[in-house]
């Protein structure tokens, strides 16, 4: 029987944890500007905030959609980075950091959480054999940051996904999304038969079931960020992997390393600070990210309420945590121009453990659902400003 082929033209978030969070940004001055794409924690209603004193115009024709080149953005958060390794990271704060340092096959453009666009890919994925195959073509001209420096190859994405099954990496969603790959049921970090690379710019997936459309939607997640095997295997041989401390970037920014090659104690100090500088090997013509900033200085451990107020009243600042209900109210009442809500980016929800009593009883779950005051729950999060009630 001839195989059928189709394009997955529209990709949607594969999980609630990739939702864009509500973010607060401070007023930008005349010497710098820009911002970052953000991602929030699991089940958060997607919103984004932005402020300008007056509508600004581009400084010159090369400045993109109104942004000024240069400057340092100060990011404030209470939460720390969970992992610098794209194969391990899954928290909202991790995804914010990785959105500017790592490139995946597909991604969301700033302020557009509903339509994924090719990033490392040159176009939409091609689905064939009734949903059992998936083929992606990789763009040329994307290079790793130092010390690797070379061009990204399709084999690097193959290795990145395979290492997700390595117990030393133990990616939490490799199994749920890529578990139907041919050979994945025996994967321990080595080659998976269902992933092949006919050449340096083509990667092909073969599944035991027709799940290609679902996997295509997961290609926005950082497990698909390329990892150079000749460089990373020595770190992945350790338990747990230490690649995160030595990870190389493909995005416009990277974490600077010390003389020993590790970012720990240099560009990243746990519980204190994360610093991002320009990736000298990043080429703007290959990327949709405007990347206006020279540097991003991320201060970790701030009091959430104090940090949010500092950002609302400050300059060149960005609040990376999900703001509390009172903070959302304050921003809406006094800093209206600083807040923008991105619809459809995700949902907050209440989880019930159906494996144990009393919620193992389906009728009881229905009863809880019927009496749940969803409007009051939304009010606690900030009211109608944070989004519509799911139906």
Coordinates of C-alpha atoms in Angstrom, one line a residue:
X1 CA 0.0 0.0 0.0
X2 CA 1.5 3.4 -0.9
X3 CA 2.3 5.6 2.0
X4 CA 0.5 8.9 2.7
X5 CA 2.4 12.1 3.3
X6 CA 1.2 15.2 5.0
X7 CA 2.7 18.3 6.6
X8 CA 2.1 19.3 10.2
X9 CA 1.5 22.9 9.5
X10 CA 0.4 24.0 13.0
X11 CA 2.0 22.8 16.1
X12 CA 0.6 23.4 19.6
X13 CA 2.1 23.1 23.0
X14 CA 2.7 19.4 23.9
X15 CA 2.1 19.9 27.6
X16 CA 0.8 22.5 30.0
X17 CA 4.2 23.1 31.4
X18 CA 5.3 24.9 28.3
X19 CA 2.8 27.6 28.8
X20 CA 3.9 31.2 28.7
X21 CA 3.7 32.7 32.2
X22 CA 2.6 36.2 33.3
X23 CA 5.7 38.4 33.3
X24 CA 6.3 41.9 34.5
X25 CA 8.8 44.1 32.8
X26 CA 10.0 47.5 33.8
X27 CA 10.2 50.6 31.8
X28 CA 13.0 50.8 29.3
X29 CA 15.2 53.9 29.0
X30 CA 16.9 55.4 26.0
X31 CA 20.1 53.4 26.0
X32 CA 18.9 49.8 25.9
X33 CA 15.9 47.6 25.7
X34 CA 14.5 44.4 24.4
X35 CA 13.1 41.4 26.3
X36 CA 12.9 37.6 26.3
X37 CA 10.3 35.0 25.5
X38 CA 9.2 33.4 28.7
X39 CA 7.7 30.1 29.8
X40 CA 5.9 29.4 33.0
X41 CA 5.4 26.5 35.4
X42 CA 3.0 23.6 34.9
X43 CA -0.6 24.6 34.3
X44 CA -0.2 28.3 34.4
X45 CA -2.5 30.6 32.4
X46 CA -0.4 32.3 29.8
X47 CA 0.1 36.0 30.0
X48 CA 2.9 38.4 29.3
X49 CA 3.6 41.9 30.4
X50 CA 5.4 44.7 28.7
X51 CA 5.7 48.5 29.3
X52 CA 6.9 51.5 27.4
X53 CA 6.5 55.1 28.5
X54 CA 5.4 56.1 25.0
X55 CA 5.0 54.0 21.9
X56 CA 8.6 53.8 20.6
X57 CA 9.8 53.6 17.0
X58 CA 12.7 51.8 15.6
X59 CA 16.0 53.7 15.9
X60 CA 16.9 52.7 12.3
X61 CA 15.9 50.2 9.7
X62 CA 18.0 47.4 11.1
X63 CA 16.5 47.5 14.6
X64 CA 13.6 45.2 13.8
X65 CA 10.1 45.9 15.3
X66 CA 11.0 48.9 17.4
X67 CA 13.8 47.5 19.6
X68 CA 17.0 49.2 20.5
X69 CA 20.3 47.2 20.2
X70 CA 22.5 46.9 23.2
X71 CA 22.1 47.2 27.0
X72 CA 21.7 44.7 29.9
X73 CA 18.4 43.3 31.1
X74 CA 18.1 42.5 34.8
X75 CA 15.9 39.5 35.5
X76 CA 14.6 39.0 39.0
X77 CA 13.1 35.7 40.4
X78 CA 12.7 33.9 43.6
X79 CA 13.0 30.5 41.8
X80 CA 16.4 29.1 40.9
X81 CA 17.3 27.2 37.7
X82 CA 16.6 23.5 38.2
X83 CA 19.0 22.4 35.4
X84 CA 21.2 24.0 32.8
X85 CA 21.0 20.8 30.7
X86 CA 18.4 21.0 27.9
X87 CA 18.0 17.2 28.2
X88 CA 17.0 17.4 31.8
X89 CA 15.3 20.8 32.2
X90 CA 11.5 21.0 32.4
X91 CA 10.6 23.7 34.9
X92 CA 9.2 27.0 33.8
X93 CA 12.2 28.9 34.9
X94 CA 14.5 26.5 33.0
X95 CA 12.5 27.0 29.8
X96 CA 12.8 30.7 30.1
X97 CA 16.6 30.5 30.2
X98 CA 16.7 27.9 27.5
X99 CA 14.5 29.9 25.1
X100 CA 17.4 32.3 24.5
X101 CA 20.3 29.9 24.8
X102 CA 19.2 26.8 22.9
X103 CA 17.4 26.3 19.6
X104 CA 15.0 23.4 19.0
X105 CA 13.5 22.1 15.8
X106 CA 10.4 24.3 16.3
X107 CA 9.7 27.2 18.6
X108 CA 7.3 30.1 19.4
X109 CA 8.1 33.6 18.3
X110 CA 7.9 36.3 21.0
X111 CA 4.4 37.2 22.0
X112 CA 2.9 34.3 19.9
X113 CA 2.2 31.3 22.0
X114 CA -0.2 29.6 19.6
X115 CA 1.7 29.1 16.3
X116 CA 5.0 27.2 16.4
X117 CA 7.4 28.1 13.7
X118 CA 10.5 26.4 12.3
X119 CA 13.6 27.1 14.3
X120 CA 16.4 24.7 13.5
X121 CA 14.0 23.1 10.9
X122 CA 13.7 24.6 7.5
X123 CA 10.0 24.0 7.3
X124 CA 7.1 21.9 8.7
X125 CA 7.7 18.2 9.5
X126 CA 6.7 15.7 6.9
X127 CA 4.5 12.9 8.1
X128 CA 4.3 9.7 6.1
X129 CA 3.3 6.0 6.3
X130 CA 0.0 6.7 7.9
X131 CA 1.6 8.6 10.8
X132 CA 4.4 6.2 11.4
X133 CA 7.2 8.3 10.0
X134 CA 8.3 11.9 10.5
X135 CA 11.0 13.7 8.6
X136 CA 12.5 17.1 9.4
X137 CA 15.1 19.0 7.3
X138 CA 17.7 21.0 9.3
X139 CA 18.8 24.4 8.3
X140 CA 22.5 25.3 7.5
X141 CA 24.6 27.9 9.2
X142 CA 23.8 27.3 12.8
X143 CA 26.9 27.0 15.0
X144 CA 27.6 26.0 18.6
X145 CA 29.2 28.5 21.0
X146 CA 32.8 27.9 22.1
X147 CA 34.5 25.6 22.7
X148 CA 32.7 23.4 20.1
X149 CA 32.2 26.1 17.4
X150 CA 31.3 23.8 14.6
X151 CA 28.0 23.7 12.6
X152 CA 25.0 21.8 14.0
X153 CA 24.3 18.5 12.3
X154 CA 21.2 16.3 12.2
X155 CA 23.2 13.6 14.2
X156 CA 23.4 16.0 17.1
X157 CA 19.6 16.1 17.4
X158 CA 19.6 12.3 17.2
X159 CA 22.1 12.1 20.0
X160 CA 20.2 14.7 22.1
X161 CA 17.0 12.6 22.0
X162 CA 18.8 9.3 22.6
X163 CA 20.6 10.7 25.6
X164 CA 17.2 11.5 27.1
X165 CA 16.8 7.8 27.7
X166 CA 20.2 7.6 29.4
X167 CA 19.7 6.9 33.1
X168 CA 22.4 9.5 33.8
X169 CA 20.2 12.1 32.1
X170 CA 16.7 10.6 32.8
X171 CA 14.6 13.1 30.8
X172 CA 11.1 13.0 32.3
X173 CA 9.2 13.2 28.9
X174 CA 11.5 11.2 26.6
X175 CA 9.4 8.1 27.2
X176 CA 5.9 9.7 26.9
X177 CA 6.7 11.4 23.6
X178 CA 9.4 9.3 22.0
X179 CA 8.6 5.9 23.6
X180 CA 7.0 4.7 20.4
X181 CA 10.2 5.0 18.3
X182 CA 11.3 1.7 16.9
X183 CA 13.8 0.4 19.5
X184 CA 13.0 2.9 22.2
X185 CA 11.7 0.2 24.5
X186 CA 15.3 -1.0 24.9
X187 CA 16.9 2.4 24.9
X188 CA 19.5 3.2 27.6
X189 CA 21.2 6.2 25.9
X190 CA 22.7 4.4 22.9
X191 CA 21.6 4.5 19.3
X192 CA 17.8 4.1 18.7
X193 CA 17.0 2.3 15.5
X194 CA 13.9 4.5 14.9
X195 CA 16.0 7.6 14.5
X196 CA 18.1 7.9 11.3
X197 CA 20.1 10.7 9.7
X198 CA 20.4 10.1 5.9
X199 CA 22.6 13.2 5.7
X200 CA 23.8 16.1 8.0
X201 CA 20.6 18.1 7.3
X202 CA 17.9 15.4 7.5
X203 CA 16.5 13.5 10.5
X204 CA 13.9 10.8 10.2
X205 CA 11.8 9.1 12.9
X206 CA 10.0 5.8 12.5
X207 CA 7.4 4.7 15.1
X208 CA 5.6 1.5 16.0
X209 CA 2.3 3.3 16.1
X210 CA 0.8 6.3 14.2
X211 CA 1.9 8.9 16.6
X212 CA 3.9 11.2 14.3
X213 CA 1.5 14.2 14.8
X214 CA 1.9 14.0 18.6
X215 CA 5.6 13.8 18.4
X216 CA 5.7 16.8 16.0
X217 CA 4.0 18.9 18.6
X218 CA 6.7 17.9 21.2
X219 CA 9.5 19.2 19.0
X220 CA 9.3 22.6 20.7
X221 CA 10.7 21.0 23.9
X222 CA 14.4 21.4 24.9
X223 CA 15.1 17.6 24.5
X224 CA 15.3 18.4 20.8
X225 CA 18.1 21.0 21.3
X226 CA 21.2 19.7 19.6
X227 CA 24.0 18.2 21.7
X228 CA 27.4 17.5 20.1
X229 CA 28.2 13.9 20.9
X230 CA 32.0 14.1 20.6
X231 CA 31.9 16.8 23.2
X232 CA 29.1 15.7 25.5
X233 CA 29.7 11.9 25.9
X234 CA 32.4 12.3 28.5
X235 CA 30.0 14.3 30.7
X236 CA 27.1 11.9 30.0
X237 CA 29.3 9.0 31.2
X238 CA 29.0 10.4 34.7
X239 CA 26.1 9.7 37.0
X240 CA 24.3 12.1 37.0
X241 CA 25.5 13.7 33.7
X242 CA 27.5 16.9 34.2
X243 CA 26.9 18.2 30.7
X244 CA 24.7 21.0 32.2
X245 CA 27.8 22.7 33.7
X246 CA 29.5 22.6 30.3
X247 CA 26.6 22.9 27.9
X248 CA 27.2 24.8 24.6
X249 CA 24.6 27.1 23.2
X250 CA 23.0 27.4 19.7
X251 CA 20.9 30.4 20.6
X252 CA 22.0 34.1 20.7
X253 CA 23.1 33.9 24.3
X254 CA 25.3 31.6 26.4
X255 CA 26.5 31.2 30.0
X256 CA 30.2 32.2 30.2
X257 CA 32.5 29.5 31.6
X258 CA 35.5 29.7 33.8
X259 CA 39.0 28.7 33.0
X260 CA 38.1 25.1 33.8
X261 CA 35.4 25.0 31.2
X262 CA 32.6 24.9 33.7
X263 CA 29.9 27.6 34.1
X264 CA 29.5 26.7 37.8
X265 CA 30.9 29.6 40.0
X266 CA 31.5 31.6 36.8
X267 CA 28.4 32.4 34.8
X268 CA 26.1 30.6 37.2
X269 CA 26.1 30.7 41.0
X270 CA 23.4 28.4 42.4
X271 CA 20.8 30.4 44.4
X272 CA 22.4 33.7 43.5
X273 CA 22.9 34.6 39.8
X274 CA 22.9 33.5 36.2
X275 CA 24.6 35.6 33.6
X276 CA 24.0 35.3 29.9
X277 CA 26.3 37.0 27.3
X278 CA 26.3 37.1 23.5
X279 CA 27.1 33.8 21.7
X280 CA 29.9 34.9 19.3
X281 CA 28.9 32.2 16.8
X282 CA 25.2 33.1 16.6
X283 CA 24.1 34.3 13.1
X284 CA 21.0 36.5 13.1
X285 CA 20.1 35.6 9.5
X286 CA 19.4 32.0 10.7
X287 CA 17.1 33.0 13.6
X288 CA 13.8 34.8 14.2
X289 CA 14.9 36.0 17.7
X290 CA 15.6 39.7 17.6
X291 CA 18.2 39.3 20.4
X292 CA 18.6 43.0 21.1
X293 CA 20.4 42.7 24.4
X294 CA 24.2 42.5 25.0
X295 CA 23.7 40.7 28.3
X296 CA 21.1 39.3 30.7
X297 CA 21.8 39.4 34.4
X298 CA 19.5 37.1 36.3
X299 CA 19.3 37.7 40.1
X300 CA 18.0 34.6 41.9
X301 CA 16.4 34.4 45.4
X302 CA 14.4 37.6 45.5
X303 CA 11.3 38.0 47.7
X304 CA 8.5 37.5 45.2
X305 CA 6.4 40.5 46.3
X306 CA 9.4 42.8 46.7
X307 CA 10.9 41.7 43.4
X308 CA 7.7 42.3 41.5
X309 CA 7.3 45.8 42.9
X310 CA 10.9 46.6 42.0
X311 CA 10.3 45.6 38.5
X312 CA 7.1 47.5 38.1
X313 CA 8.8 50.6 39.5
X314 CA 12.2 50.1 38.0
X315 CA 14.0 50.2 34.6
X316 CA 15.3 47.5 32.3
X317 CA 14.0 44.8 34.6
X318 CA 12.0 41.6 34.1
X319 CA 10.1 39.5 36.7
X320 CA 10.5 35.8 35.8
X321 CA 8.3 34.2 38.4
X322 CA 4.5 33.9 38.1
X323 CA 3.2 37.0 39.9
X324 CA 0.7 36.6 42.8
X325 CA -2.9 37.7 42.5
X326 CA -2.3 41.0 44.4
X327 CA 0.7 41.7 42.1
X328 CA -1.5 41.2 39.0
X329 CA -4.1 43.5 40.5
X330 CA -1.5 46.2 41.3
X331 CA -0.1 46.0 37.8
X332 CA -3.5 46.2 36.2
X333 CA -4.6 49.2 38.4
X334 CA -1.4 51.3 38.4
X335 CA 0.8 50.0 35.6
X336 CA -1.7 49.1 32.9
X337 CA 0.7 49.7 30.0
X338 CA 3.1 47.1 31.5
X339 CA 0.7 44.2 31.1
X340 CA -0.2 42.1 28.1
X341 CA -2.0 38.8 28.2
X342 CA -1.3 36.1 25.6
X343 CA -4.4 34.0 25.2
X344 CA -4.4 30.2 24.9
X345 CA -0.9 29.6 26.2
X346 CA -1.9 27.1 28.9
X347 CA -4.3 26.3 31.8
X348 CA -4.1 26.0 35.5
X349 CA -5.8 22.9 36.9
X350 CA -6.5 20.9 40.1
X351 CA -5.2 17.4 40.0
X352 CA -7.0 14.6 41.9
X353 CA -5.2 11.3 42.7
X354 CA -7.5 8.8 41.1
X355 CA -5.5 5.8 42.4
X356 CA -6.5 6.3 46.0
X357 CA -9.8 6.8 47.9
X358 CA -11.8 8.9 47.9
X359 CA -11.1 10.1 44.4
X360 CA -10.8 6.6 43.0
X361 CA -14.6 6.9 42.9
X362 CA -15.6 8.5 39.6
X363 CA -19.0 9.7 40.9
X364 CA -17.2 11.6 43.7
X365 CA -14.9 13.2 41.1
X366 CA -17.9 14.3 39.2
X367 CA -19.5 15.7 42.3
X368 CA -16.3 17.8 43.1
X369 CA -16.2 19.0 39.5
X370 CA -19.8 20.1 39.7
X371 CA -19.5 22.2 42.8
X372 CA -16.0 23.7 42.2
X373 CA -16.2 27.4 42.1
X374 CA -14.0 28.1 39.1
X375 CA -14.7 31.8 39.2
X376 CA -13.5 32.2 42.8
X377 CA -10.4 30.1 41.9
X378 CA -9.6 32.5 39.1
X379 CA -10.3 35.5 41.4
X380 CA -7.5 34.2 43.7
X381 CA -5.1 34.2 40.8
X382 CA -6.0 37.8 39.9
X383 CA -9.5 37.8 38.4
X384 CA -10.6 38.0 34.7
X385 CA -7.3 39.7 33.7
X386 CA -5.5 36.3 33.9
X387 CA -7.7 34.6 31.4
X388 CA -11.0 32.9 30.6
X389 CA -12.3 29.9 32.5
X390 CA -11.7 26.7 30.5
X391 CA -14.7 24.9 29.1

